[in-house]
Amino acid sequence: IKAILEAGGIDFEQEMIDRVIAKMDGKQAHELIAEGYGKFAACGGGGGGGAAAPAGGAAPAAGGGGGEAKEEKKKVEEEEE
């Protein structure tokens, strides 16, 4: 564990490593993964909330135009006020 963390440049506390090893004692990796996966699934999670809006200076997609993005940005700013 220490070698992996050190290789990644991650700081750790020996006490925490000792706790992890004590809790893993007698368990197989696939058991721990399955148990952890179940806990994450219970949280709902699912990750990303969707794509980020394009930056204001981003070039429009093929076809030109670009005025629509500016109008939409103005509408959003007005709604926030």
Backbone as JSON, one array per atom type, in Angstrom:
{
  "sequence": "IKAILEAGGIDFEQEMIDRVIAKMDGKQAHELIAEGYGKFAACGGGGGGGAAAPAGGAAPAAGGGGGEAKEEKKKVEEEEE",
  "N": [[0.84, -1.19, 0.0], [1.89, 1.23, 0.86], [3.94, 1.62, -1.03], [2.48, 1.99, -3.39], [1.01, 4.33, -2.85], [3.12, 6.13, -2.38], [4.36, 6.08, -4.9], [2.48, 7.42, -6.37], [2.75, 9.9, -5.36], [1.37, 10.52, -3.07], [0.57, 11.6, 0.15], [0.49, 9.97, 3.34], [-0.7, 8.56, 6.43], [0.85, 6.48, 8.75], [-0.66, 5.23, 10.72], [-3.22, 5.17, 9.6], [-2.8, 3.42, 7.45], [-2.22, 1.11, 8.87], [-4.71, 0.65, 10.06], [-6.29, 0.11, 7.79], [-5.1, -2.25, 6.87], [-5.61, -3.93, 9.07], [-8.42, -4.06, 8.98], [-8.75, -5.37, 6.6], [-7.81, -7.87, 7.05], [-7.87, -11.31, 6.55], [-9.75, -11.21, 4.52], [-10.75, -11.42, 1.1], [-9.76, -9.73, -1.91], [-11.79, -9.45, -3.9], [-14.08, -9.75, -2.37], [-14.05, -7.46, -0.76], [-14.26, -5.49, -2.72], [-16.8, -6.05, -3.8], [-18.38, -5.58, -1.54], [-17.86, -2.86, -1.08], [-18.79, -1.78, -3.49], [-21.52, -2.24, -3.27], [-22.13, -0.48, -1.21], [-21.59, 2.01, -2.42], [-23.51, 1.93, -4.45], [-25.83, 2.09, -2.98], [-25.83, 4.72, -2.28], [-26.71, 6.09, -4.44], [-25.55, 8.1, -6.2], [-23.88, 8.08, -9.23], [-22.58, 9.94, -10.68], [-21.45, 12.3, -13.07], [-23.17, 15.34, -13.88], [-23.91, 16.11, -16.36], [-23.11, 17.66, -19.53], [-20.85, 20.4, -19.7], [-21.56, 23.85, -20.27], [-20.72, 25.45, -23.34], [-17.77, 27.45, -23.66], [-17.7, 31.05, -23.65], [-16.13, 32.11, -25.73], [-15.98, 30.09, -27.53], [-15.77, 28.51, -30.7], [-18.45, 28.44, -33.06], [-20.35, 25.54, -34.01], [-20.15, 23.72, -37.12], [-21.33, 25.67, -39.85], [-21.61, 28.28, -39.08], [-23.0, 31.36, -37.86], [-23.65, 31.81, -34.59], [-24.75, 33.91, -33.2], [-26.88, 33.07, -31.72], [-25.9, 31.9, -29.38], [-24.95, 34.11, -27.94], [-27.3, 35.53, -27.51], [-28.66, 33.69, -25.92], [-27.0, 33.62, -23.68], [-27.38, 36.21, -22.68], [-30.05, 36.04, -21.92], [-29.87, 34.17, -19.82], [-28.3, 35.6, -17.98], [-30.05, 37.72, -17.4], [-32.13, 36.34, -16.17], [-30.85, 35.49, -13.86], [-30.53, 37.82, -12.4]],
  "CA": [[0.0, 0.0, 0.0], [2.78, 2.4, 0.95], [4.65, 1.8, -2.31], [1.53, 2.52, -4.37], [0.73, 5.72, -2.5], [4.33, 6.92, -2.6], [4.57, 6.19, -6.34], [1.54, 8.41, -6.85], [3.02, 11.17, -4.71], [0.29, 10.74, -2.1], [0.97, 11.54, 1.55], [-0.36, 9.1, 4.13], [-0.33, 8.38, 7.84], [1.07, 5.06, 9.02], [-1.79, 4.75, 11.52], [-4.33, 4.86, 8.69], [-2.41, 2.21, 6.72], [-2.38, 0.01, 9.81], [-6.16, 0.4, 10.2], [-6.77, -0.53, 6.56], [-4.61, -3.62, 6.87], [-6.34, -4.66, 10.11], [-9.79, -4.31, 8.53], [-8.69, -6.28, 5.45], [-7.28, -9.16, 7.49], [-8.71, -12.48, 6.32], [-10.72, -10.97, 3.45], [-10.25, -11.44, -0.27], [-9.97, -8.45, -2.6], [-13.09, -9.42, -4.58], [-15.11, -9.56, -1.35], [-14.01, -6.06, -0.37], [-14.77, -4.71, -3.84], [-18.25, -6.26, -3.86], [-18.98, -4.89, -0.39], [-17.75, -1.42, -1.34], [-19.67, -1.44, -4.6], [-22.88, -2.21, -2.73], [-22.28, 0.76, -0.43], [-21.69, 3.12, -3.35], [-24.78, 1.82, -5.16], [-26.87, 2.53, -2.07], [-25.79, 6.18, -2.21], [-27.37, 6.65, -5.61], [-24.47, 8.68, -7.01], [-24.07, 8.04, -10.67], [-21.55, 10.76, -11.28], [-21.6, 13.58, -13.76], [-24.48, 15.93, -14.03], [-24.17, 16.53, -17.74], [-22.02, 18.39, -20.19], [-20.7, 21.81, -19.35], [-21.92, 24.78, -21.34], [-19.53, 25.88, -24.07], [-17.2, 28.72, -23.23], [-18.19, 32.19, -24.43], [-15.32, 32.34, -26.92], [-15.89, 28.87, -28.33], [-16.22, 28.66, -32.09], [-19.7, 27.73, -33.29], [-20.27, 24.32, -34.8], [-20.2, 23.95, -38.57], [-22.51, 26.38, -40.33], [-21.54, 29.7, -38.76], [-24.03, 31.87, -36.95], [-23.02, 32.21, -33.34], [-25.55, 34.91, -32.52], [-27.8, 32.43, -30.79], [-25.23, 31.68, -28.09], [-24.91, 35.38, -27.23], [-28.66, 35.83, -27.05], [-28.98, 32.77, -24.84], [-26.24, 34.06, -22.52], [-28.05, 37.39, -22.15], [-31.27, 35.58, -21.25], [-29.48, 33.55, -18.56], [-27.88, 36.66, -17.07], [-31.24, 38.46, -16.99], [-32.87, 35.49, -15.25], [-30.14, 35.41, -12.58], [-30.72, 39.06, -11.67]],
  "C": [[0.88, 1.25, 0.0], [3.46, 2.67, -0.38], [3.73, 2.41, -3.37], [1.26, 4.0, -4.1], [1.94, 6.61, -2.76], [4.6, 7.12, -4.08], [3.65, 7.24, -6.95], [1.75, 9.78, -6.22], [1.98, 11.53, -3.66], [0.84, 10.6, -0.69], [0.0, 10.64, 2.31], [0.15, 9.06, 5.55], [-0.22, 6.89, 8.09], [-0.1, 4.47, 9.81], [-2.97, 4.36, 10.63], [-4.05, 3.59, 7.88], [-2.61, 1.0, 7.62], [-3.85, -0.35, 10.0], [-6.71, -0.34, 8.98], [-6.36, -1.99, 6.55], [-5.36, -4.47, 7.9], [-7.76, -5.0, 9.66], [-9.84, -5.28, 7.35], [-8.3, -7.7, 5.85], [-8.29, -10.29, 7.28], [-9.73, -12.33, 5.22], [-10.02, -11.0, 2.1], [-10.59, -10.11, -0.95], [-11.34, -8.38, -3.25], [-14.24, -9.25, -3.59], [-15.2, -8.09, -0.94], [-14.59, -5.16, -1.47], [-16.28, -4.84, -3.93], [-18.96, -5.52, -2.72], [-18.97, -3.38, -0.61], [-18.67, -0.97, -2.44], [-21.11, -1.33, -4.12], [-23.14, -0.93, -1.94], [-22.41, 1.97, -1.34], [-23.03, 3.11, -4.08], [-25.93, 2.32, -4.29], [-26.94, 4.05, -1.97], [-26.5, 6.83, -3.39], [-26.4, 7.22, -6.6], [-24.74, 8.69, -8.49], [-23.16, 9.0, -11.38], [-22.04, 12.02, -11.94], [-23.02, 14.05, -13.95], [-24.78, 16.4, -15.44], [-23.02, 17.35, -18.29], [-22.02, 19.85, -19.77], [-21.1, 22.66, -20.55], [-20.66, 25.21, -22.06], [-19.06, 27.24, -23.58], [-17.67, 29.84, -24.15], [-17.42, 32.4, -25.72], [-15.23, 31.12, -27.81], [-16.43, 29.12, -29.73], [-17.52, 27.9, -32.28], [-19.46, 26.48, -34.12], [-20.41, 24.66, -36.27], [-21.47, 24.69, -38.96], [-22.5, 27.85, -39.96], [-22.63, 30.12, -37.79], [-23.35, 32.4, -35.71], [-23.84, 33.22, -32.57], [-26.47, 34.3, -31.49], [-27.17, 32.25, -29.42], [-25.2, 32.97, -27.28], [-26.28, 35.74, -26.7], [-29.03, 34.96, -25.87], [-28.25, 33.19, -23.57], [-26.89, 35.28, -21.88], [-29.29, 36.99, -21.38], [-30.93, 34.99, -19.89], [-29.08, 34.6, -17.56], [-29.07, 37.44, -16.55], [-32.02, 37.65, -15.97], [-32.2, 35.43, -13.88], [-30.35, 36.67, -11.76], [-32.08, 39.06, -11.06]]
}
